[in-house]
mmCIF file with all atom_site columns, C-alpha atoms in Angstrom:
data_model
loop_
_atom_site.group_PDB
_atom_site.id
_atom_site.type_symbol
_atom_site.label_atom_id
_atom_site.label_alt_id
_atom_site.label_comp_id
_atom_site.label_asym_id
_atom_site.label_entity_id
_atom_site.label_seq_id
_atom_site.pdbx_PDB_ins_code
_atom_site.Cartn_x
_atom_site.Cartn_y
_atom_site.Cartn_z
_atom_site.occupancy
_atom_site.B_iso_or_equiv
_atom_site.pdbx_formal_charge
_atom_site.auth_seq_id
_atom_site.auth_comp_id
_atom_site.auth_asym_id
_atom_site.auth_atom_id
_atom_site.pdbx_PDB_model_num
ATOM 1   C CA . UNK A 1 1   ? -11.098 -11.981 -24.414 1.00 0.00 ? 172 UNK A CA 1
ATOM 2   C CA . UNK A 1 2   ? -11.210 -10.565 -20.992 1.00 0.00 ? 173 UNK A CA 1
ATOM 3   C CA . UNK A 1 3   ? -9.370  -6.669  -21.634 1.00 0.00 ? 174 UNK A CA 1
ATOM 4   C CA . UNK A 1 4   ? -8.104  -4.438  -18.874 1.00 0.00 ? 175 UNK A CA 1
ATOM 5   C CA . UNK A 1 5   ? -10.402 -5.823  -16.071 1.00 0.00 ? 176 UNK A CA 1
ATOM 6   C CA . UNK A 1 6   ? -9.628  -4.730  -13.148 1.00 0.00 ? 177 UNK A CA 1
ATOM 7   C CA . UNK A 1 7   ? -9.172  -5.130  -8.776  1.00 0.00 ? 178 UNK A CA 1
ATOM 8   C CA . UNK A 1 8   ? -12.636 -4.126  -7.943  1.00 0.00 ? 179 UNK A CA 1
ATOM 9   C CA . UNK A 1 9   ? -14.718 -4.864  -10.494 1.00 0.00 ? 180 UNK A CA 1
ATOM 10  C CA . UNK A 1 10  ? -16.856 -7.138  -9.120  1.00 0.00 ? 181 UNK A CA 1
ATOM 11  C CA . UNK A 1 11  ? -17.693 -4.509  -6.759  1.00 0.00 ? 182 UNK A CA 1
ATOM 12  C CA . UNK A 1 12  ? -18.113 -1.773  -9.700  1.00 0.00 ? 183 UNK A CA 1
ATOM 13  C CA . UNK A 1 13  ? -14.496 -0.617  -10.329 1.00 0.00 ? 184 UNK A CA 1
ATOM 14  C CA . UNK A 1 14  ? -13.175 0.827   -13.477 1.00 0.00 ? 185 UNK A CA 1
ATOM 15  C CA . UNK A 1 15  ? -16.103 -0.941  -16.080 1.00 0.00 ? 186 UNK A CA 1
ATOM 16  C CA . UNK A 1 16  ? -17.374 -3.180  -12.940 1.00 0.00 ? 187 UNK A CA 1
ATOM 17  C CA . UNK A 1 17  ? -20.956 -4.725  -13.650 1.00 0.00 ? 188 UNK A CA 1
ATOM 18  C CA . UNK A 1 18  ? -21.376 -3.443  -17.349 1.00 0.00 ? 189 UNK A CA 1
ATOM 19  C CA . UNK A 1 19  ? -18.324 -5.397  -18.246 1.00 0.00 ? 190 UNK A CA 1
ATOM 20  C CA . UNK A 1 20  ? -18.592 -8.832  -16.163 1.00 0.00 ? 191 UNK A CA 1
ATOM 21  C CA . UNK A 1 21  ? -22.377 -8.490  -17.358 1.00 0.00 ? 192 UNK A CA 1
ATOM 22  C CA . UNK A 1 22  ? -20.722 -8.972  -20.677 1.00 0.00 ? 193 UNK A CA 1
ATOM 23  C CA . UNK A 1 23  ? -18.527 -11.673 -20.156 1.00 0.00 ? 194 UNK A CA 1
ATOM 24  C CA . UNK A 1 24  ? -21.794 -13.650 -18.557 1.00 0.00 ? 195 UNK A CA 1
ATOM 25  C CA . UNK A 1 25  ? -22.840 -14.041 -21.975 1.00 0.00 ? 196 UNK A CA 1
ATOM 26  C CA . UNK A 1 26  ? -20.120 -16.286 -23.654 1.00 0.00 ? 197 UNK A CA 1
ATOM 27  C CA . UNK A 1 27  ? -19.614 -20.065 -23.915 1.00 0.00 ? 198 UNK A CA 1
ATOM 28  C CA . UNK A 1 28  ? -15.997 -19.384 -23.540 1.00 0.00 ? 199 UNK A CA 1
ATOM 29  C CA . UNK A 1 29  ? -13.606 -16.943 -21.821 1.00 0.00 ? 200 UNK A CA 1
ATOM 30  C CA . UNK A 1 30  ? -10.289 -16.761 -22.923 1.00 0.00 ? 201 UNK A CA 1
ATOM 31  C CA . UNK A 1 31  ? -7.565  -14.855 -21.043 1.00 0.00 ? 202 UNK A CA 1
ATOM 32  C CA . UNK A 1 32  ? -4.770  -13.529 -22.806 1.00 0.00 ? 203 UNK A CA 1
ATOM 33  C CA . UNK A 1 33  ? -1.680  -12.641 -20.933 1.00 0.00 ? 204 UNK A CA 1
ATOM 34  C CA . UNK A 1 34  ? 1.015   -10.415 -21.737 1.00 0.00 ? 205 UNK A CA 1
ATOM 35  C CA . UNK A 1 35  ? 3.876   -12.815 -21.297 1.00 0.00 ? 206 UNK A CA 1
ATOM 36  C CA . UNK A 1 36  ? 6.344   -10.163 -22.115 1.00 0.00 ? 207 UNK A CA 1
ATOM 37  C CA . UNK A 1 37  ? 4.700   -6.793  -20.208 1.00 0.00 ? 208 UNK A CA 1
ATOM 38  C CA . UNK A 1 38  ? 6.003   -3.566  -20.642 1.00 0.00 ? 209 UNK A CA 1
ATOM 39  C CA . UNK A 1 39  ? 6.480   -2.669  -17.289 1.00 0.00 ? 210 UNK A CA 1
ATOM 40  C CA . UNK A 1 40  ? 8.608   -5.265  -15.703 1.00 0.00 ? 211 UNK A CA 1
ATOM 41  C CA . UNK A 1 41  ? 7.381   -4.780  -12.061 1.00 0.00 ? 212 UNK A CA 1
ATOM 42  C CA . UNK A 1 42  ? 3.939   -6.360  -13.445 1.00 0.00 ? 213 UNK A CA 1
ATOM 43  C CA . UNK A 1 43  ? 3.445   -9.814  -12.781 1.00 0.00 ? 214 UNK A CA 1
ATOM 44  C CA . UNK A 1 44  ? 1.422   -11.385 -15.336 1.00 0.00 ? 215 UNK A CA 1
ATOM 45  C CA . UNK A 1 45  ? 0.399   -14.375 -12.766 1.00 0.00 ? 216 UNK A CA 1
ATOM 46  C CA . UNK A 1 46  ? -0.890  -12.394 -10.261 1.00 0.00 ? 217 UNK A CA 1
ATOM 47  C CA . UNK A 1 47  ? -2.629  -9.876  -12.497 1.00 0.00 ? 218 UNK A CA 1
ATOM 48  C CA . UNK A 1 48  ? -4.293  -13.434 -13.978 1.00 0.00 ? 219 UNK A CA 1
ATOM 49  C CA . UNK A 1 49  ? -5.056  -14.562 -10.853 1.00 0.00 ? 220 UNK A CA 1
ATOM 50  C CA . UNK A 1 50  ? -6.735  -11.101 -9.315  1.00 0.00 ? 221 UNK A CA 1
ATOM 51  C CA . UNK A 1 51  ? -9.276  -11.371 -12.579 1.00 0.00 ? 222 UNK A CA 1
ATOM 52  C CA . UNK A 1 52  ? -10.234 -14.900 -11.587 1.00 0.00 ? 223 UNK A CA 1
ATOM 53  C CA . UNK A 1 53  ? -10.676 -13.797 -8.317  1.00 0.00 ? 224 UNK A CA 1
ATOM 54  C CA . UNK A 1 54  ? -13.412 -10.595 -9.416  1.00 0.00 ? 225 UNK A CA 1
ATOM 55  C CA . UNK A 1 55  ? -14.817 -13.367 -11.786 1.00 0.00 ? 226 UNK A CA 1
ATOM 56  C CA . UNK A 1 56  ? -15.642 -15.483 -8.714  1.00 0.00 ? 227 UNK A CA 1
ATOM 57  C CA . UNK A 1 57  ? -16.526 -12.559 -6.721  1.00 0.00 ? 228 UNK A CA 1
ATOM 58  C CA . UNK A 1 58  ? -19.174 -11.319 -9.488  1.00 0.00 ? 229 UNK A CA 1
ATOM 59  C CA . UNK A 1 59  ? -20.843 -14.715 -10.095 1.00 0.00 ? 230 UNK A CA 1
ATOM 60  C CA . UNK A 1 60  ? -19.572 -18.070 -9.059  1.00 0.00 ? 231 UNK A CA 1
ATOM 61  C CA . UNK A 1 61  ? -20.978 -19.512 -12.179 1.00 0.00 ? 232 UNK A CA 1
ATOM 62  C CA . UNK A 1 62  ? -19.338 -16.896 -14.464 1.00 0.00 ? 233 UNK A CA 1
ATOM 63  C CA . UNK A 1 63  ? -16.394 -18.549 -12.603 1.00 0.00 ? 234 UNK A CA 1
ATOM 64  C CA . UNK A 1 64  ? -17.089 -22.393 -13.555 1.00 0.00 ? 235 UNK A CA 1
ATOM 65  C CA . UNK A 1 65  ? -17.376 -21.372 -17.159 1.00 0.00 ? 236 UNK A CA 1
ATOM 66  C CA . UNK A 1 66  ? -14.895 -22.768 -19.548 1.00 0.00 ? 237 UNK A CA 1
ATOM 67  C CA . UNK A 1 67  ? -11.677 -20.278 -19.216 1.00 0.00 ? 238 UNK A CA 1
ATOM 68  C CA . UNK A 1 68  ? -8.651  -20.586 -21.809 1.00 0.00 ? 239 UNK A CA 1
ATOM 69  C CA . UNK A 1 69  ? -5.232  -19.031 -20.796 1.00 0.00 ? 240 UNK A CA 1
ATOM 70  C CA . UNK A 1 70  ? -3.752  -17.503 -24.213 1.00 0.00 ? 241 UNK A CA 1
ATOM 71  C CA . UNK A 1 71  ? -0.234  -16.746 -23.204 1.00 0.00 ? 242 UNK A CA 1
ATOM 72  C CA . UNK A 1 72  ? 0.405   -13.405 -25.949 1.00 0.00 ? 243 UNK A CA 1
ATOM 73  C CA . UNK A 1 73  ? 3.477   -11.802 -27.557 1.00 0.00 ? 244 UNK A CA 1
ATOM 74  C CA . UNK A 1 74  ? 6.007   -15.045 -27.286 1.00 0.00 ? 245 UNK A CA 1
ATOM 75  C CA . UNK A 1 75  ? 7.629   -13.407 -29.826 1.00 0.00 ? 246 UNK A CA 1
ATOM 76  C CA . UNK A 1 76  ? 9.188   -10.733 -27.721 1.00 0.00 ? 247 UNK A CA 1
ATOM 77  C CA . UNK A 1 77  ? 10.609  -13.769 -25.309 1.00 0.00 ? 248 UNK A CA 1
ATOM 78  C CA . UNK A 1 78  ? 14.275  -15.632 -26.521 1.00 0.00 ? 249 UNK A CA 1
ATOM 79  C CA . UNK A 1 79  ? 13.185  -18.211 -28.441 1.00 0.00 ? 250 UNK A CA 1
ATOM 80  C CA . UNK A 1 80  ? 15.611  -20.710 -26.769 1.00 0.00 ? 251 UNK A CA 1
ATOM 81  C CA . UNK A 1 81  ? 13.846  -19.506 -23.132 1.00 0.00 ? 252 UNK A CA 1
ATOM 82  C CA . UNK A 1 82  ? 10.210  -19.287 -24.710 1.00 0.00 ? 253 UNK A CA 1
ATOM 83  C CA . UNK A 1 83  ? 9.005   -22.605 -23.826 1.00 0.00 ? 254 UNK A CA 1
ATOM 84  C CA . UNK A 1 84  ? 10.370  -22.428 -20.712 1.00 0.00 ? 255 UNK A CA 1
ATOM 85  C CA . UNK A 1 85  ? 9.029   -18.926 -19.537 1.00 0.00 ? 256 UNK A CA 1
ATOM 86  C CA . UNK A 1 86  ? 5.655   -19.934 -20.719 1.00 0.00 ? 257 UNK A CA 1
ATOM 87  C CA . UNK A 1 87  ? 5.774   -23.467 -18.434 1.00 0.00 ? 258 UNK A CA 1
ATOM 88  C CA . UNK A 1 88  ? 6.449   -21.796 -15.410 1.00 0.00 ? 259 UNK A CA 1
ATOM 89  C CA . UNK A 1 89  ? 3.556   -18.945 -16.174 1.00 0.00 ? 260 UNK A CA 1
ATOM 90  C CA . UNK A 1 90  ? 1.103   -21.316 -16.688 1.00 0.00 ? 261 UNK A CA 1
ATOM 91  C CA . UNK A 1 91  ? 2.353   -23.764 -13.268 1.00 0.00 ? 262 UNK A CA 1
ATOM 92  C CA . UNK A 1 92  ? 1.988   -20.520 -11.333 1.00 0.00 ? 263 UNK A CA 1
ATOM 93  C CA . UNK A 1 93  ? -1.732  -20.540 -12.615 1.00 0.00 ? 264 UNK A CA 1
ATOM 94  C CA . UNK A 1 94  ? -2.240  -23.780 -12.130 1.00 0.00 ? 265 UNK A CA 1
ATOM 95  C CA . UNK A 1 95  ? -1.836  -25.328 -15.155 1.00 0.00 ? 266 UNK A CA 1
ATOM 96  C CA . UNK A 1 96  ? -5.345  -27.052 -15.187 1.00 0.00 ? 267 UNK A CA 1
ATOM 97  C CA . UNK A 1 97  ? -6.510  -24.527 -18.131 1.00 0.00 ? 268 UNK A CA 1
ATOM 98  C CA . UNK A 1 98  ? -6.747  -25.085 -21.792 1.00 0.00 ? 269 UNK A CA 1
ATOM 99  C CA . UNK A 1 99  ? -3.525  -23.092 -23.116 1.00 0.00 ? 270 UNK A CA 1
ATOM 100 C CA . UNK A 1 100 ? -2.169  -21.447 -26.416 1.00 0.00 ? 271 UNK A CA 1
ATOM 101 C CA . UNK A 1 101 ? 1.058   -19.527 -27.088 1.00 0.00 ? 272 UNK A CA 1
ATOM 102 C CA . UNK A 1 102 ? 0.300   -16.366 -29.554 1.00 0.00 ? 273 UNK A CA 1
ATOM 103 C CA . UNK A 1 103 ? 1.955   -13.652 -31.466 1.00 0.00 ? 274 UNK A CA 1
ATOM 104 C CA . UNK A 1 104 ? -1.111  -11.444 -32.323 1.00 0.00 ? 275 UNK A CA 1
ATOM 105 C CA . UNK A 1 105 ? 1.212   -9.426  -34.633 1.00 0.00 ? 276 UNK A CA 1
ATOM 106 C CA . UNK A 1 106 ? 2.706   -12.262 -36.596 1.00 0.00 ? 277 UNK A CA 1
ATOM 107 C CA . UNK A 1 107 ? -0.066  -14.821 -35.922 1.00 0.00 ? 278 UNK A CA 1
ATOM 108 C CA . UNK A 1 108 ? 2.022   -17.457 -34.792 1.00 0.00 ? 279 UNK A CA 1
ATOM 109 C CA . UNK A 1 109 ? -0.066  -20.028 -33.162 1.00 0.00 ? 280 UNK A CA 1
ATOM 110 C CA . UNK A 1 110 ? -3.628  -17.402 -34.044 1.00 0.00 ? 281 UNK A CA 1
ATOM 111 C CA . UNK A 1 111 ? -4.631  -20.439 -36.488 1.00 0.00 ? 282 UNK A CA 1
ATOM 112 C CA . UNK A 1 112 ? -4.837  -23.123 -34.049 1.00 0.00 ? 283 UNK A CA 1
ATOM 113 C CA . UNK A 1 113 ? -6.730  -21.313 -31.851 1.00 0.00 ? 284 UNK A CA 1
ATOM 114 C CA . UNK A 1 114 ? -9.190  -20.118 -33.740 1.00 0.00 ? 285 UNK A CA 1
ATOM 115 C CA . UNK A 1 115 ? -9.539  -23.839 -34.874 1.00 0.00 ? 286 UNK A CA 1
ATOM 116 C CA . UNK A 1 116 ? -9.728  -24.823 -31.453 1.00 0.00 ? 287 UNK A CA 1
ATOM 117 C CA . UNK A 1 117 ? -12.275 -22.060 -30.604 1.00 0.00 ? 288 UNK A CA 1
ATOM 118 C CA . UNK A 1 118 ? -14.330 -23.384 -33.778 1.00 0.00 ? 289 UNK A CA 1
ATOM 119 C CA . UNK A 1 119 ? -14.119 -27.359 -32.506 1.00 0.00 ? 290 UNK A CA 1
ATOM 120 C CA . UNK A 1 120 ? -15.107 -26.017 -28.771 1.00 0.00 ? 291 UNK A CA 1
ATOM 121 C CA . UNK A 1 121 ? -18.446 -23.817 -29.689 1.00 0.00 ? 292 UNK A CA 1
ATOM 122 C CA . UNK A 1 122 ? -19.487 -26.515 -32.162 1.00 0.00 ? 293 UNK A CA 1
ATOM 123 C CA . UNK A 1 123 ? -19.261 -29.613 -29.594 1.00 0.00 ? 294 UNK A CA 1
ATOM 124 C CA . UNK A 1 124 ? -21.009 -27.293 -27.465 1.00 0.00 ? 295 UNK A CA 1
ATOM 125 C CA . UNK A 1 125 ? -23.687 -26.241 -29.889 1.00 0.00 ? 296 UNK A CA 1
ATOM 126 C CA . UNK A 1 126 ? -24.329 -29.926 -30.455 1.00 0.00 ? 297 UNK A CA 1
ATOM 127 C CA . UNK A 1 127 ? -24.818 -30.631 -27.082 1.00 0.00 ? 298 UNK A CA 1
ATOM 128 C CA . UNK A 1 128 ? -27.316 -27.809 -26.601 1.00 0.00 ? 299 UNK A CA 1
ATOM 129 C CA . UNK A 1 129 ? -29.138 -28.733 -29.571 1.00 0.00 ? 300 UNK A CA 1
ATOM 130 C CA . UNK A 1 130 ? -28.706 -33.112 -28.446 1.00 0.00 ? 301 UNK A CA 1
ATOM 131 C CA . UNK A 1 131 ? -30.727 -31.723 -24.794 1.00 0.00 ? 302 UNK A CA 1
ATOM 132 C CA . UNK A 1 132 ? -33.294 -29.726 -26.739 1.00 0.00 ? 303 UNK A CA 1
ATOM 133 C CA . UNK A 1 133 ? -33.939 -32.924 -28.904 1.00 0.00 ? 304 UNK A CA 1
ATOM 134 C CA . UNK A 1 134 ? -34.274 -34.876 -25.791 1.00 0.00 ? 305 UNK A CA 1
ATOM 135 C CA . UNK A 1 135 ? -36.550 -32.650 -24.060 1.00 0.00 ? 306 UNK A CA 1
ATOM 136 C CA . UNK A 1 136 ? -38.839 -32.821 -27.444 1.00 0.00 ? 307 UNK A CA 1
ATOM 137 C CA . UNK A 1 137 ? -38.758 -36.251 -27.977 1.00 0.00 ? 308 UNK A CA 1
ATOM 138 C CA . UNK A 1 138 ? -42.121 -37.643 -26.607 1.00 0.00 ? 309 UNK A CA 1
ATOM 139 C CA . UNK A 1 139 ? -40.163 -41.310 -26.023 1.00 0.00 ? 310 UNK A CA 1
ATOM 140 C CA . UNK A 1 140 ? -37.698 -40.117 -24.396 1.00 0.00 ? 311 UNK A CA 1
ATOM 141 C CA . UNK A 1 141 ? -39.604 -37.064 -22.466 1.00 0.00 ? 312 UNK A CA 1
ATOM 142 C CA . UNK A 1 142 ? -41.443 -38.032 -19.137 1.00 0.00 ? 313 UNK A CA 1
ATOM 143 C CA . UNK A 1 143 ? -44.430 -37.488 -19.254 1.00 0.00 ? 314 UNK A CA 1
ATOM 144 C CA . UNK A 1 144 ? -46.086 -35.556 -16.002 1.00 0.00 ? 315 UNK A CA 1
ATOM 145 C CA . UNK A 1 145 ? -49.096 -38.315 -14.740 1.00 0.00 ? 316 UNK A CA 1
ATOM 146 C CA . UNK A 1 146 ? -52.224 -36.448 -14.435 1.00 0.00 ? 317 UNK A CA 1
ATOM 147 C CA . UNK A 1 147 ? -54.051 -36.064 -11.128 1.00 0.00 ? 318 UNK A CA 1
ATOM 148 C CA . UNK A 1 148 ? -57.521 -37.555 -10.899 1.00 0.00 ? 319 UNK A CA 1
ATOM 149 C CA . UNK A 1 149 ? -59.410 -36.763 -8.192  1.00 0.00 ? 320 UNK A CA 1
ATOM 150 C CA . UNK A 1 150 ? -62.681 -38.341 -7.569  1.00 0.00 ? 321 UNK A CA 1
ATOM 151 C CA . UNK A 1 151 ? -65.402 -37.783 -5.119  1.00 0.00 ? 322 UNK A CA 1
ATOM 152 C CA . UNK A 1 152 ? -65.654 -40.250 -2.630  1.00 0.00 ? 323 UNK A CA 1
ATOM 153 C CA . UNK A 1 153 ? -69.557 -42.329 -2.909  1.00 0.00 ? 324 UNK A CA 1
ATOM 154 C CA . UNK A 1 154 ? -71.878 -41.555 -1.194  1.00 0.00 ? 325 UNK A CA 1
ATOM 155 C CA . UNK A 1 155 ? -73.616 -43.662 0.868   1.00 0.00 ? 326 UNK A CA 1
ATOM 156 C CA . UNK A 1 156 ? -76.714 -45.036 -0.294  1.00 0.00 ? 327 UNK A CA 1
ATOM 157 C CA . UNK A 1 157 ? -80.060 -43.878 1.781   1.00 0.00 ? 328 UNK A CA 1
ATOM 158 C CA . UNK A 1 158 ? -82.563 -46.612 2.628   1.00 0.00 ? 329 UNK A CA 1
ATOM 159 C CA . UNK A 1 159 ? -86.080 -45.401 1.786   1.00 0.00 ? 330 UNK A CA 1
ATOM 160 C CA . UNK A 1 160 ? -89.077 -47.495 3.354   1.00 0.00 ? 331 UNK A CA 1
ATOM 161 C CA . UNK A 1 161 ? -92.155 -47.556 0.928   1.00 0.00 ? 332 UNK A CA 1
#
């Protein structure tokens, strides 16, 4: 969960560093969006798409890494609009994102993506742990070829008896 990050914080606004030195740790980031903010001059796309941009700024790699869009309090939308709202959100961010519809309070749609979290870290934990077994496995490990120097002959000295 990426909380209150902020313009600047690649550059050491607000949390800055401490926080995106956090975030550097995780397999997963997932970004939960107010779909329904409080203030209705906020717009929850461009908000999403400043924090991509510090993520970028901080560490380009940070960027790359696995990011979920978690689109939060649906239940505060008209149901018969929901869907719809959501759509367009997630188009205006691209829509290339892994993405979930939530109700923290009721915990509509909280099961699946836990579950989904859970099916995520564990493919990835097997893969981490598949590498480390190929790295130890000698048949499957190259072997570094050792370097043998040897001194080049000398040339045999004729001696007259």
């Amino acid at each position: 969960d990426i909380p209150g990050l902020i313009e600047g914080a690649a550059e050491g606004a607000g949390l800055g560093h401490q926080f995106l030195r956090h975030l550097s740790r995780t397999r997963l980031l997932l970004h939960v969006i107010d779909v329904a903010p409080h203030d209705p001059d906020v717009d929850p796309a461009a908000q999403a798409k400043a924090l991509v941009q510090e993520l970028k700024k901080y560490d380009p790699a940070l960027h790359q890494r696995p990011r979920w869009i978690v689109l939060n309090k649906i239940d505060l939308l008209p149901e018969e609009t929901r869907e719809k709202t959501c759509r367009a959100l997630l188009k205006r961010l691209g829509g290339r994102n892994k993405s979930f519809m939530i109700c923290a309070v009721s915990g509509e749609g909280c099961q699946a993506l836990t579950y989904a979290i859970i099916d995520f870290l564990d493919q990835e934990k097997a893969k981490a742990a598949a590498a480390r077994a190929e790295v130890a496995d000698p048949a499957t490990a190259t072997q570094p070829q050792p370097i043998v120097l040897r001194p080049k002959q000398a040339r045999a000295k004729k001696s007259a008896v």
